[in-house]
């Protein structure tokens, strides 16, 4: 026989609204403000289905509840083949109704995997690995929260332009960059502006007018001395006589890219089309 018509357990809107109100109130009391960073894909490799280049150009403040009360979960800290790896995980709850009220562009329906959250308690970025929408399983016929499983973010030269200094400085401190030393020119570059050098594009990270040194990141294309480096907004234009070696990693003093390349050149002639098979292929 059907369920009793005198009890509305799954479709009574006033009780669902009350549950949402209680969830939001609890998160506002016991939660913290989280900066949510939607990922924007710039260049997607359709062959490998990977995001070759992406950027984070906005940060939305929304309250979330920390589900991980006993500390970070995940695999923790480990020393592996590529050095120290920190794989801490944190689980966060956010109200579904509050999420829709926030109206985050491109994320109106739910949080997406691959987006970032800035965790202010330890001043670190975490990447959203999984979004569970059925944790409170239809208690009153609705789903009040999203549960986000987030893992420590490993920066890989993404463009960070959120307007929050603590986040944007990650690109300056850890991104691949080059120091261009100029010989002549005019104008003053603006920090954060885009620059061009022929077909190459880049972003200004710092400008030292006394030494005529411009540090650039987000480099797309090949920098050459045949063209001046021109600022998109400042209109500054400077020329150089030499391009720095692209194997020198300024932000990583332990990087040995140049040393490996130099040693390998003494073993193999990489200008040969077939350096390994001695002409057998």
mmCIF file of N, CA and C in Angstrom, residues 156-216:
data_model
loop_
_atom_site.group_PDB
_atom_site.id
_atom_site.type_symbol
_atom_site.label_atom_id
_atom_site.label_comp_id
_atom_site.label_asym_id
_atom_site.label_seq_id
_atom_site.Cartn_x
_atom_site.Cartn_y
_atom_site.Cartn_z
ATOM 1 N N UNK A 156 51.824 24.498 -11.477
ATOM 2 C CA UNK A 156 52.448 24.094 -12.734
ATOM 3 C C UNK A 156 52.305 25.206 -13.764
ATOM 4 N N UNK A 157 52.771 26.396 -13.399
ATOM 5 C CA UNK A 157 52.851 27.542 -14.312
ATOM 6 C C UNK A 157 51.480 28.053 -14.750
ATOM 7 N N UNK A 158 50.482 27.928 -13.890
ATOM 8 C CA UNK A 158 49.191 28.530 -14.186
ATOM 9 C C UNK A 158 49.260 30.046 -13.997
ATOM 10 N N UNK A 159 48.406 30.754 -14.720
ATOM 11 C CA UNK A 159 48.346 32.215 -14.613
ATOM 12 C C UNK A 159 47.452 32.577 -13.434
ATOM 13 N N UNK A 160 48.031 33.196 -12.407
ATOM 14 C CA UNK A 160 47.290 33.584 -11.210
ATOM 15 C C UNK A 160 47.079 35.090 -11.225
ATOM 16 N N UNK A 161 45.838 35.510 -11.419
ATOM 17 C CA UNK A 161 45.527 36.939 -11.492
ATOM 18 C C UNK A 161 44.191 37.190 -10.802
ATOM 19 N N UNK A 162 44.139 36.912 -9.499
ATOM 20 C CA UNK A 162 42.887 36.982 -8.746
ATOM 21 C C UNK A 162 42.678 38.317 -8.047
ATOM 22 N N UNK A 163 43.731 39.098 -7.919
ATOM 23 C CA UNK A 163 43.629 40.341 -7.172
ATOM 24 C C UNK A 163 43.968 40.196 -5.701
ATOM 25 N N UNK A 164 44.212 38.962 -5.246
ATOM 26 C CA UNK A 164 44.621 38.697 -3.867
ATOM 27 C C UNK A 164 46.126 38.431 -3.869
ATOM 28 N N UNK A 165 46.886 39.287 -3.194
ATOM 29 C CA UNK A 165 48.345 39.235 -3.269
ATOM 30 C C UNK A 165 48.902 37.893 -2.814
ATOM 31 N N UNK A 166 48.339 37.323 -1.745
ATOM 32 C CA UNK A 166 48.849 36.054 -1.211
ATOM 33 C C UNK A 166 48.732 34.931 -2.232
ATOM 34 N N UNK A 167 47.752 35.024 -3.124
ATOM 35 C CA UNK A 167 47.557 34.001 -4.155
ATOM 36 C C UNK A 167 48.373 34.324 -5.399
ATOM 37 N N UNK A 168 48.317 35.566 -5.841
ATOM 38 C CA UNK A 168 49.000 35.946 -7.078
ATOM 39 C C UNK A 168 50.515 35.859 -6.943
ATOM 40 N N UNK A 169 51.045 36.017 -5.730
ATOM 41 C CA UNK A 169 52.495 35.947 -5.529
ATOM 42 C C UNK A 169 53.043 34.549 -5.787
ATOM 43 N N UNK A 170 52.174 33.544 -5.798
ATOM 44 C CA UNK A 170 52.628 32.174 -6.074
ATOM 45 C C UNK A 170 53.231 32.094 -7.466
ATOM 46 N N UNK A 171 52.593 32.768 -8.410
ATOM 47 C CA UNK A 171 53.112 32.767 -9.782
ATOM 48 C C UNK A 171 54.482 33.421 -9.851
ATOM 49 N N UNK A 172 54.648 34.529 -9.133
ATOM 50 C CA UNK A 172 55.930 35.233 -9.137
ATOM 51 C C UNK A 172 57.022 34.415 -8.460
ATOM 52 N N UNK A 173 56.682 33.736 -7.365
ATOM 53 C CA UNK A 173 57.684 33.024 -6.566
ATOM 54 C C UNK A 173 58.063 31.667 -7.148
ATOM 55 N N UNK A 174 57.122 30.990 -7.832
ATOM 56 C CA UNK A 174 57.371 29.607 -8.238
ATOM 57 C C UNK A 174 57.229 29.362 -9.736
ATOM 58 N N UNK A 175 56.690 30.313 -10.485
ATOM 59 C CA UNK A 175 56.508 30.100 -11.914
ATOM 60 C C UNK A 175 57.805 30.240 -12.695
ATOM 61 N N UNK A 176 57.828 29.648 -13.883
ATOM 62 C CA UNK A 176 58.996 29.776 -14.754
ATOM 63 C C UNK A 176 59.094 31.216 -15.245
ATOM 64 N N UNK A 177 60.277 31.782 -15.169
ATOM 65 C CA UNK A 177 60.458 33.175 -15.560
ATOM 66 C C UNK A 177 61.826 33.359 -16.197
ATOM 67 N N UNK A 178 61.969 34.476 -16.891
ATOM 68 C CA UNK A 178 63.235 34.842 -17.522
ATOM 69 C C UNK A 178 63.525 36.307 -17.229
ATOM 70 N N UNK A 179 64.800 36.619 -17.049
ATOM 71 C CA UNK A 179 65.236 38.002 -16.860
ATOM 72 C C UNK A 179 65.773 38.534 -18.184
ATOM 73 N N UNK A 180 65.080 39.517 -18.740
ATOM 74 C CA UNK A 180 65.506 40.137 -19.990
ATOM 75 C C UNK A 180 66.264 41.415 -19.659
ATOM 76 N N UNK A 181 67.525 41.484 -20.068
ATOM 77 C CA UNK A 181 68.366 42.657 -19.812
ATOM 78 C C UNK A 181 68.427 43.484 -21.092
ATOM 79 N N UNK A 182 67.934 44.711 -21.012
ATOM 80 C CA UNK A 182 67.835 45.566 -22.192
ATOM 81 C C UNK A 182 69.054 46.474 -22.317
ATOM 82 N N UNK A 183 69.263 46.939 -23.541
ATOM 83 C CA UNK A 183 70.342 47.890 -23.821
ATOM 84 C C UNK A 183 69.810 49.293 -24.068
ATOM 85 N N UNK A 184 68.640 49.395 -24.658
ATOM 86 C CA UNK A 184 68.081 50.712 -24.945
ATOM 87 C C UNK A 184 66.570 50.609 -25.059
ATOM 88 N N UNK A 185 65.911 51.747 -24.904
ATOM 89 C CA UNK A 185 64.460 51.784 -25.021
ATOM 90 C C UNK A 185 63.886 52.927 -24.224
ATOM 91 N N UNK A 186 62.569 52.938 -24.106
ATOM 92 C CA UNK A 186 61.902 53.999 -23.359
ATOM 93 C C UNK A 186 60.607 53.471 -22.768
ATOM 94 N N UNK A 187 60.149 54.139 -21.716
ATOM 95 C CA UNK A 187 58.906 53.757 -21.067
ATOM 96 C C UNK A 187 59.142 52.923 -19.820
ATOM 97 N N UNK A 188 58.098 52.800 -19.021
ATOM 98 C CA UNK A 188 58.149 52.032 -17.774
ATOM 99 C C UNK A 188 57.099 50.937 -17.813
ATOM 100 N N UNK A 189 57.524 49.700 -17.657
ATOM 101 C CA UNK A 189 56.600 48.574 -17.669
ATOM 102 C C UNK A 189 55.768 48.561 -16.391
ATOM 103 N N UNK A 190 54.556 48.045 -16.506
ATOM 104 C CA UNK A 190 53.644 47.935 -15.370
ATOM 105 C C UNK A 190 53.574 46.485 -14.914
ATOM 106 N N UNK A 191 53.685 46.265 -13.610
ATOM 107 C CA UNK A 191 53.627 44.908 -13.072
ATOM 108 C C UNK A 191 52.274 44.282 -13.411
ATOM 109 N N UNK A 192 52.316 43.086 -13.993
ATOM 110 C CA UNK A 192 51.099 42.357 -14.323
ATOM 111 C C UNK A 192 50.607 42.556 -15.737
ATOM 112 N N UNK A 193 51.174 43.510 -16.464
ATOM 113 C CA UNK A 193 50.698 43.744 -17.832
ATOM 114 C C UNK A 193 51.259 42.696 -18.788
ATOM 115 N N UNK A 194 50.589 42.523 -19.917
ATOM 116 C CA UNK A 194 51.051 41.617 -20.964
ATOM 117 C C UNK A 194 52.031 42.342 -21.873
ATOM 118 N N UNK A 195 53.001 41.594 -22.381
ATOM 119 C CA UNK A 195 53.993 42.137 -23.303
ATOM 120 C C UNK A 195 54.071 41.255 -24.535
ATOM 121 N N UNK A 196 54.609 41.817 -25.591
ATOM 122 C CA UNK A 196 54.796 41.064 -26.826
ATOM 123 C C UNK A 196 56.215 41.255 -27.328
ATOM 124 N N UNK A 197 56.688 40.218 -28.014
ATOM 125 C CA UNK A 197 58.002 40.249 -28.645
ATOM 126 C C UNK A 197 57.871 39.470 -29.950
ATOM 127 N N UNK A 198 57.496 40.172 -31.012
ATOM 128 C CA UNK A 198 57.166 39.472 -32.244
ATOM 129 C C UNK A 198 55.909 38.647 -32.046
ATOM 130 N N UNK A 199 56.002 37.340 -32.289
ATOM 131 C CA UNK A 199 54.871 36.435 -32.076
ATOM 132 C C UNK A 199 54.804 35.908 -30.647
ATOM 133 N N UNK A 200 55.804 36.197 -29.843
ATOM 134 C CA UNK A 200 55.835 35.709 -28.462
ATOM 135 C C UNK A 200 55.069 36.664 -27.548
ATOM 136 N N UNK A 201 54.462 36.089 -26.520
ATOM 137 C CA UNK A 201 53.749 36.887 -25.520
ATOM 138 C C UNK A 201 54.224 36.486 -24.140
ATOM 139 N N UNK A 202 54.087 37.400 -23.174
ATOM 140 C CA UNK A 202 54.572 37.151 -21.821
ATOM 141 C C UNK A 202 53.892 38.118 -20.869
ATOM 142 N N UNK A 203 54.134 37.911 -19.570
ATOM 143 C CA UNK A 203 53.536 38.748 -18.537
ATOM 144 C C UNK A 203 54.639 39.333 -17.662
ATOM 145 N N UNK A 204 54.519 40.617 -17.348
ATOM 146 C CA UNK A 204 55.531 41.301 -16.539
ATOM 147 C C UNK A 204 55.390 40.891 -15.076
ATOM 148 N N UNK A 205 56.492 40.392 -14.501
ATOM 149 C CA UNK A 205 56.522 40.035 -13.086
ATOM 150 C C UNK A 205 57.222 41.101 -12.252
ATOM 151 N N UNK A 206 58.270 41.692 -12.805
ATOM 152 C CA UNK A 206 58.965 42.779 -12.105
ATOM 153 C C UNK A 206 59.752 43.589 -13.124
ATOM 154 N N UNK A 207 60.027 44.834 -12.769
ATOM 155 C CA UNK A 207 60.769 45.730 -13.662
ATOM 156 C C UNK A 207 61.730 46.561 -12.826
ATOM 157 N N UNK A 208 63.028 46.456 -13.151
ATOM 158 C CA UNK A 208 64.073 47.200 -12.454
ATOM 159 C C UNK A 208 64.679 48.204 -13.426
ATOM 160 N N UNK A 209 64.226 49.455 -13.403
ATOM 161 C CA UNK A 209 64.711 50.436 -14.386
ATOM 162 C C UNK A 209 66.191 50.771 -14.238
ATOM 163 N N UNK A 210 66.743 50.658 -13.024
ATOM 164 C CA UNK A 210 68.156 51.007 -12.831
ATOM 165 C C UNK A 210 69.078 50.027 -13.556
ATOM 166 N N UNK A 211 68.709 48.748 -13.547
ATOM 167 C CA UNK A 211 69.515 47.738 -14.240
ATOM 168 C C UNK A 211 68.929 47.356 -15.591
ATOM 169 N N UNK A 212 67.797 47.976 -15.942
ATOM 170 C CA UNK A 212 67.103 47.685 -17.213
ATOM 171 C C UNK A 212 66.789 46.198 -17.347
ATOM 172 N N UNK A 213 66.339 45.606 -16.244
ATOM 173 C CA UNK A 213 66.050 44.174 -16.218
ATOM 174 C C UNK A 213 64.555 43.957 -16.042
ATOM 175 N N UNK A 214 63.983 43.191 -16.948
ATOM 176 C CA UNK A 214 62.553 42.874 -16.916
ATOM 177 C C UNK A 214 62.388 41.379 -16.676
ATOM 178 N N UNK A 215 61.717 41.015 -15.585
ATOM 179 C CA UNK A 215 61.426 39.602 -15.335
ATOM 180 C C UNK A 215 60.030 39.301 -15.858
ATOM 181 N N UNK A 216 59.930 38.290 -16.712
ATOM 182 C CA UNK A 216 58.658 37.947 -17.348
ATOM 183 C C UNK A 216 58.329 36.483 -17.086
#
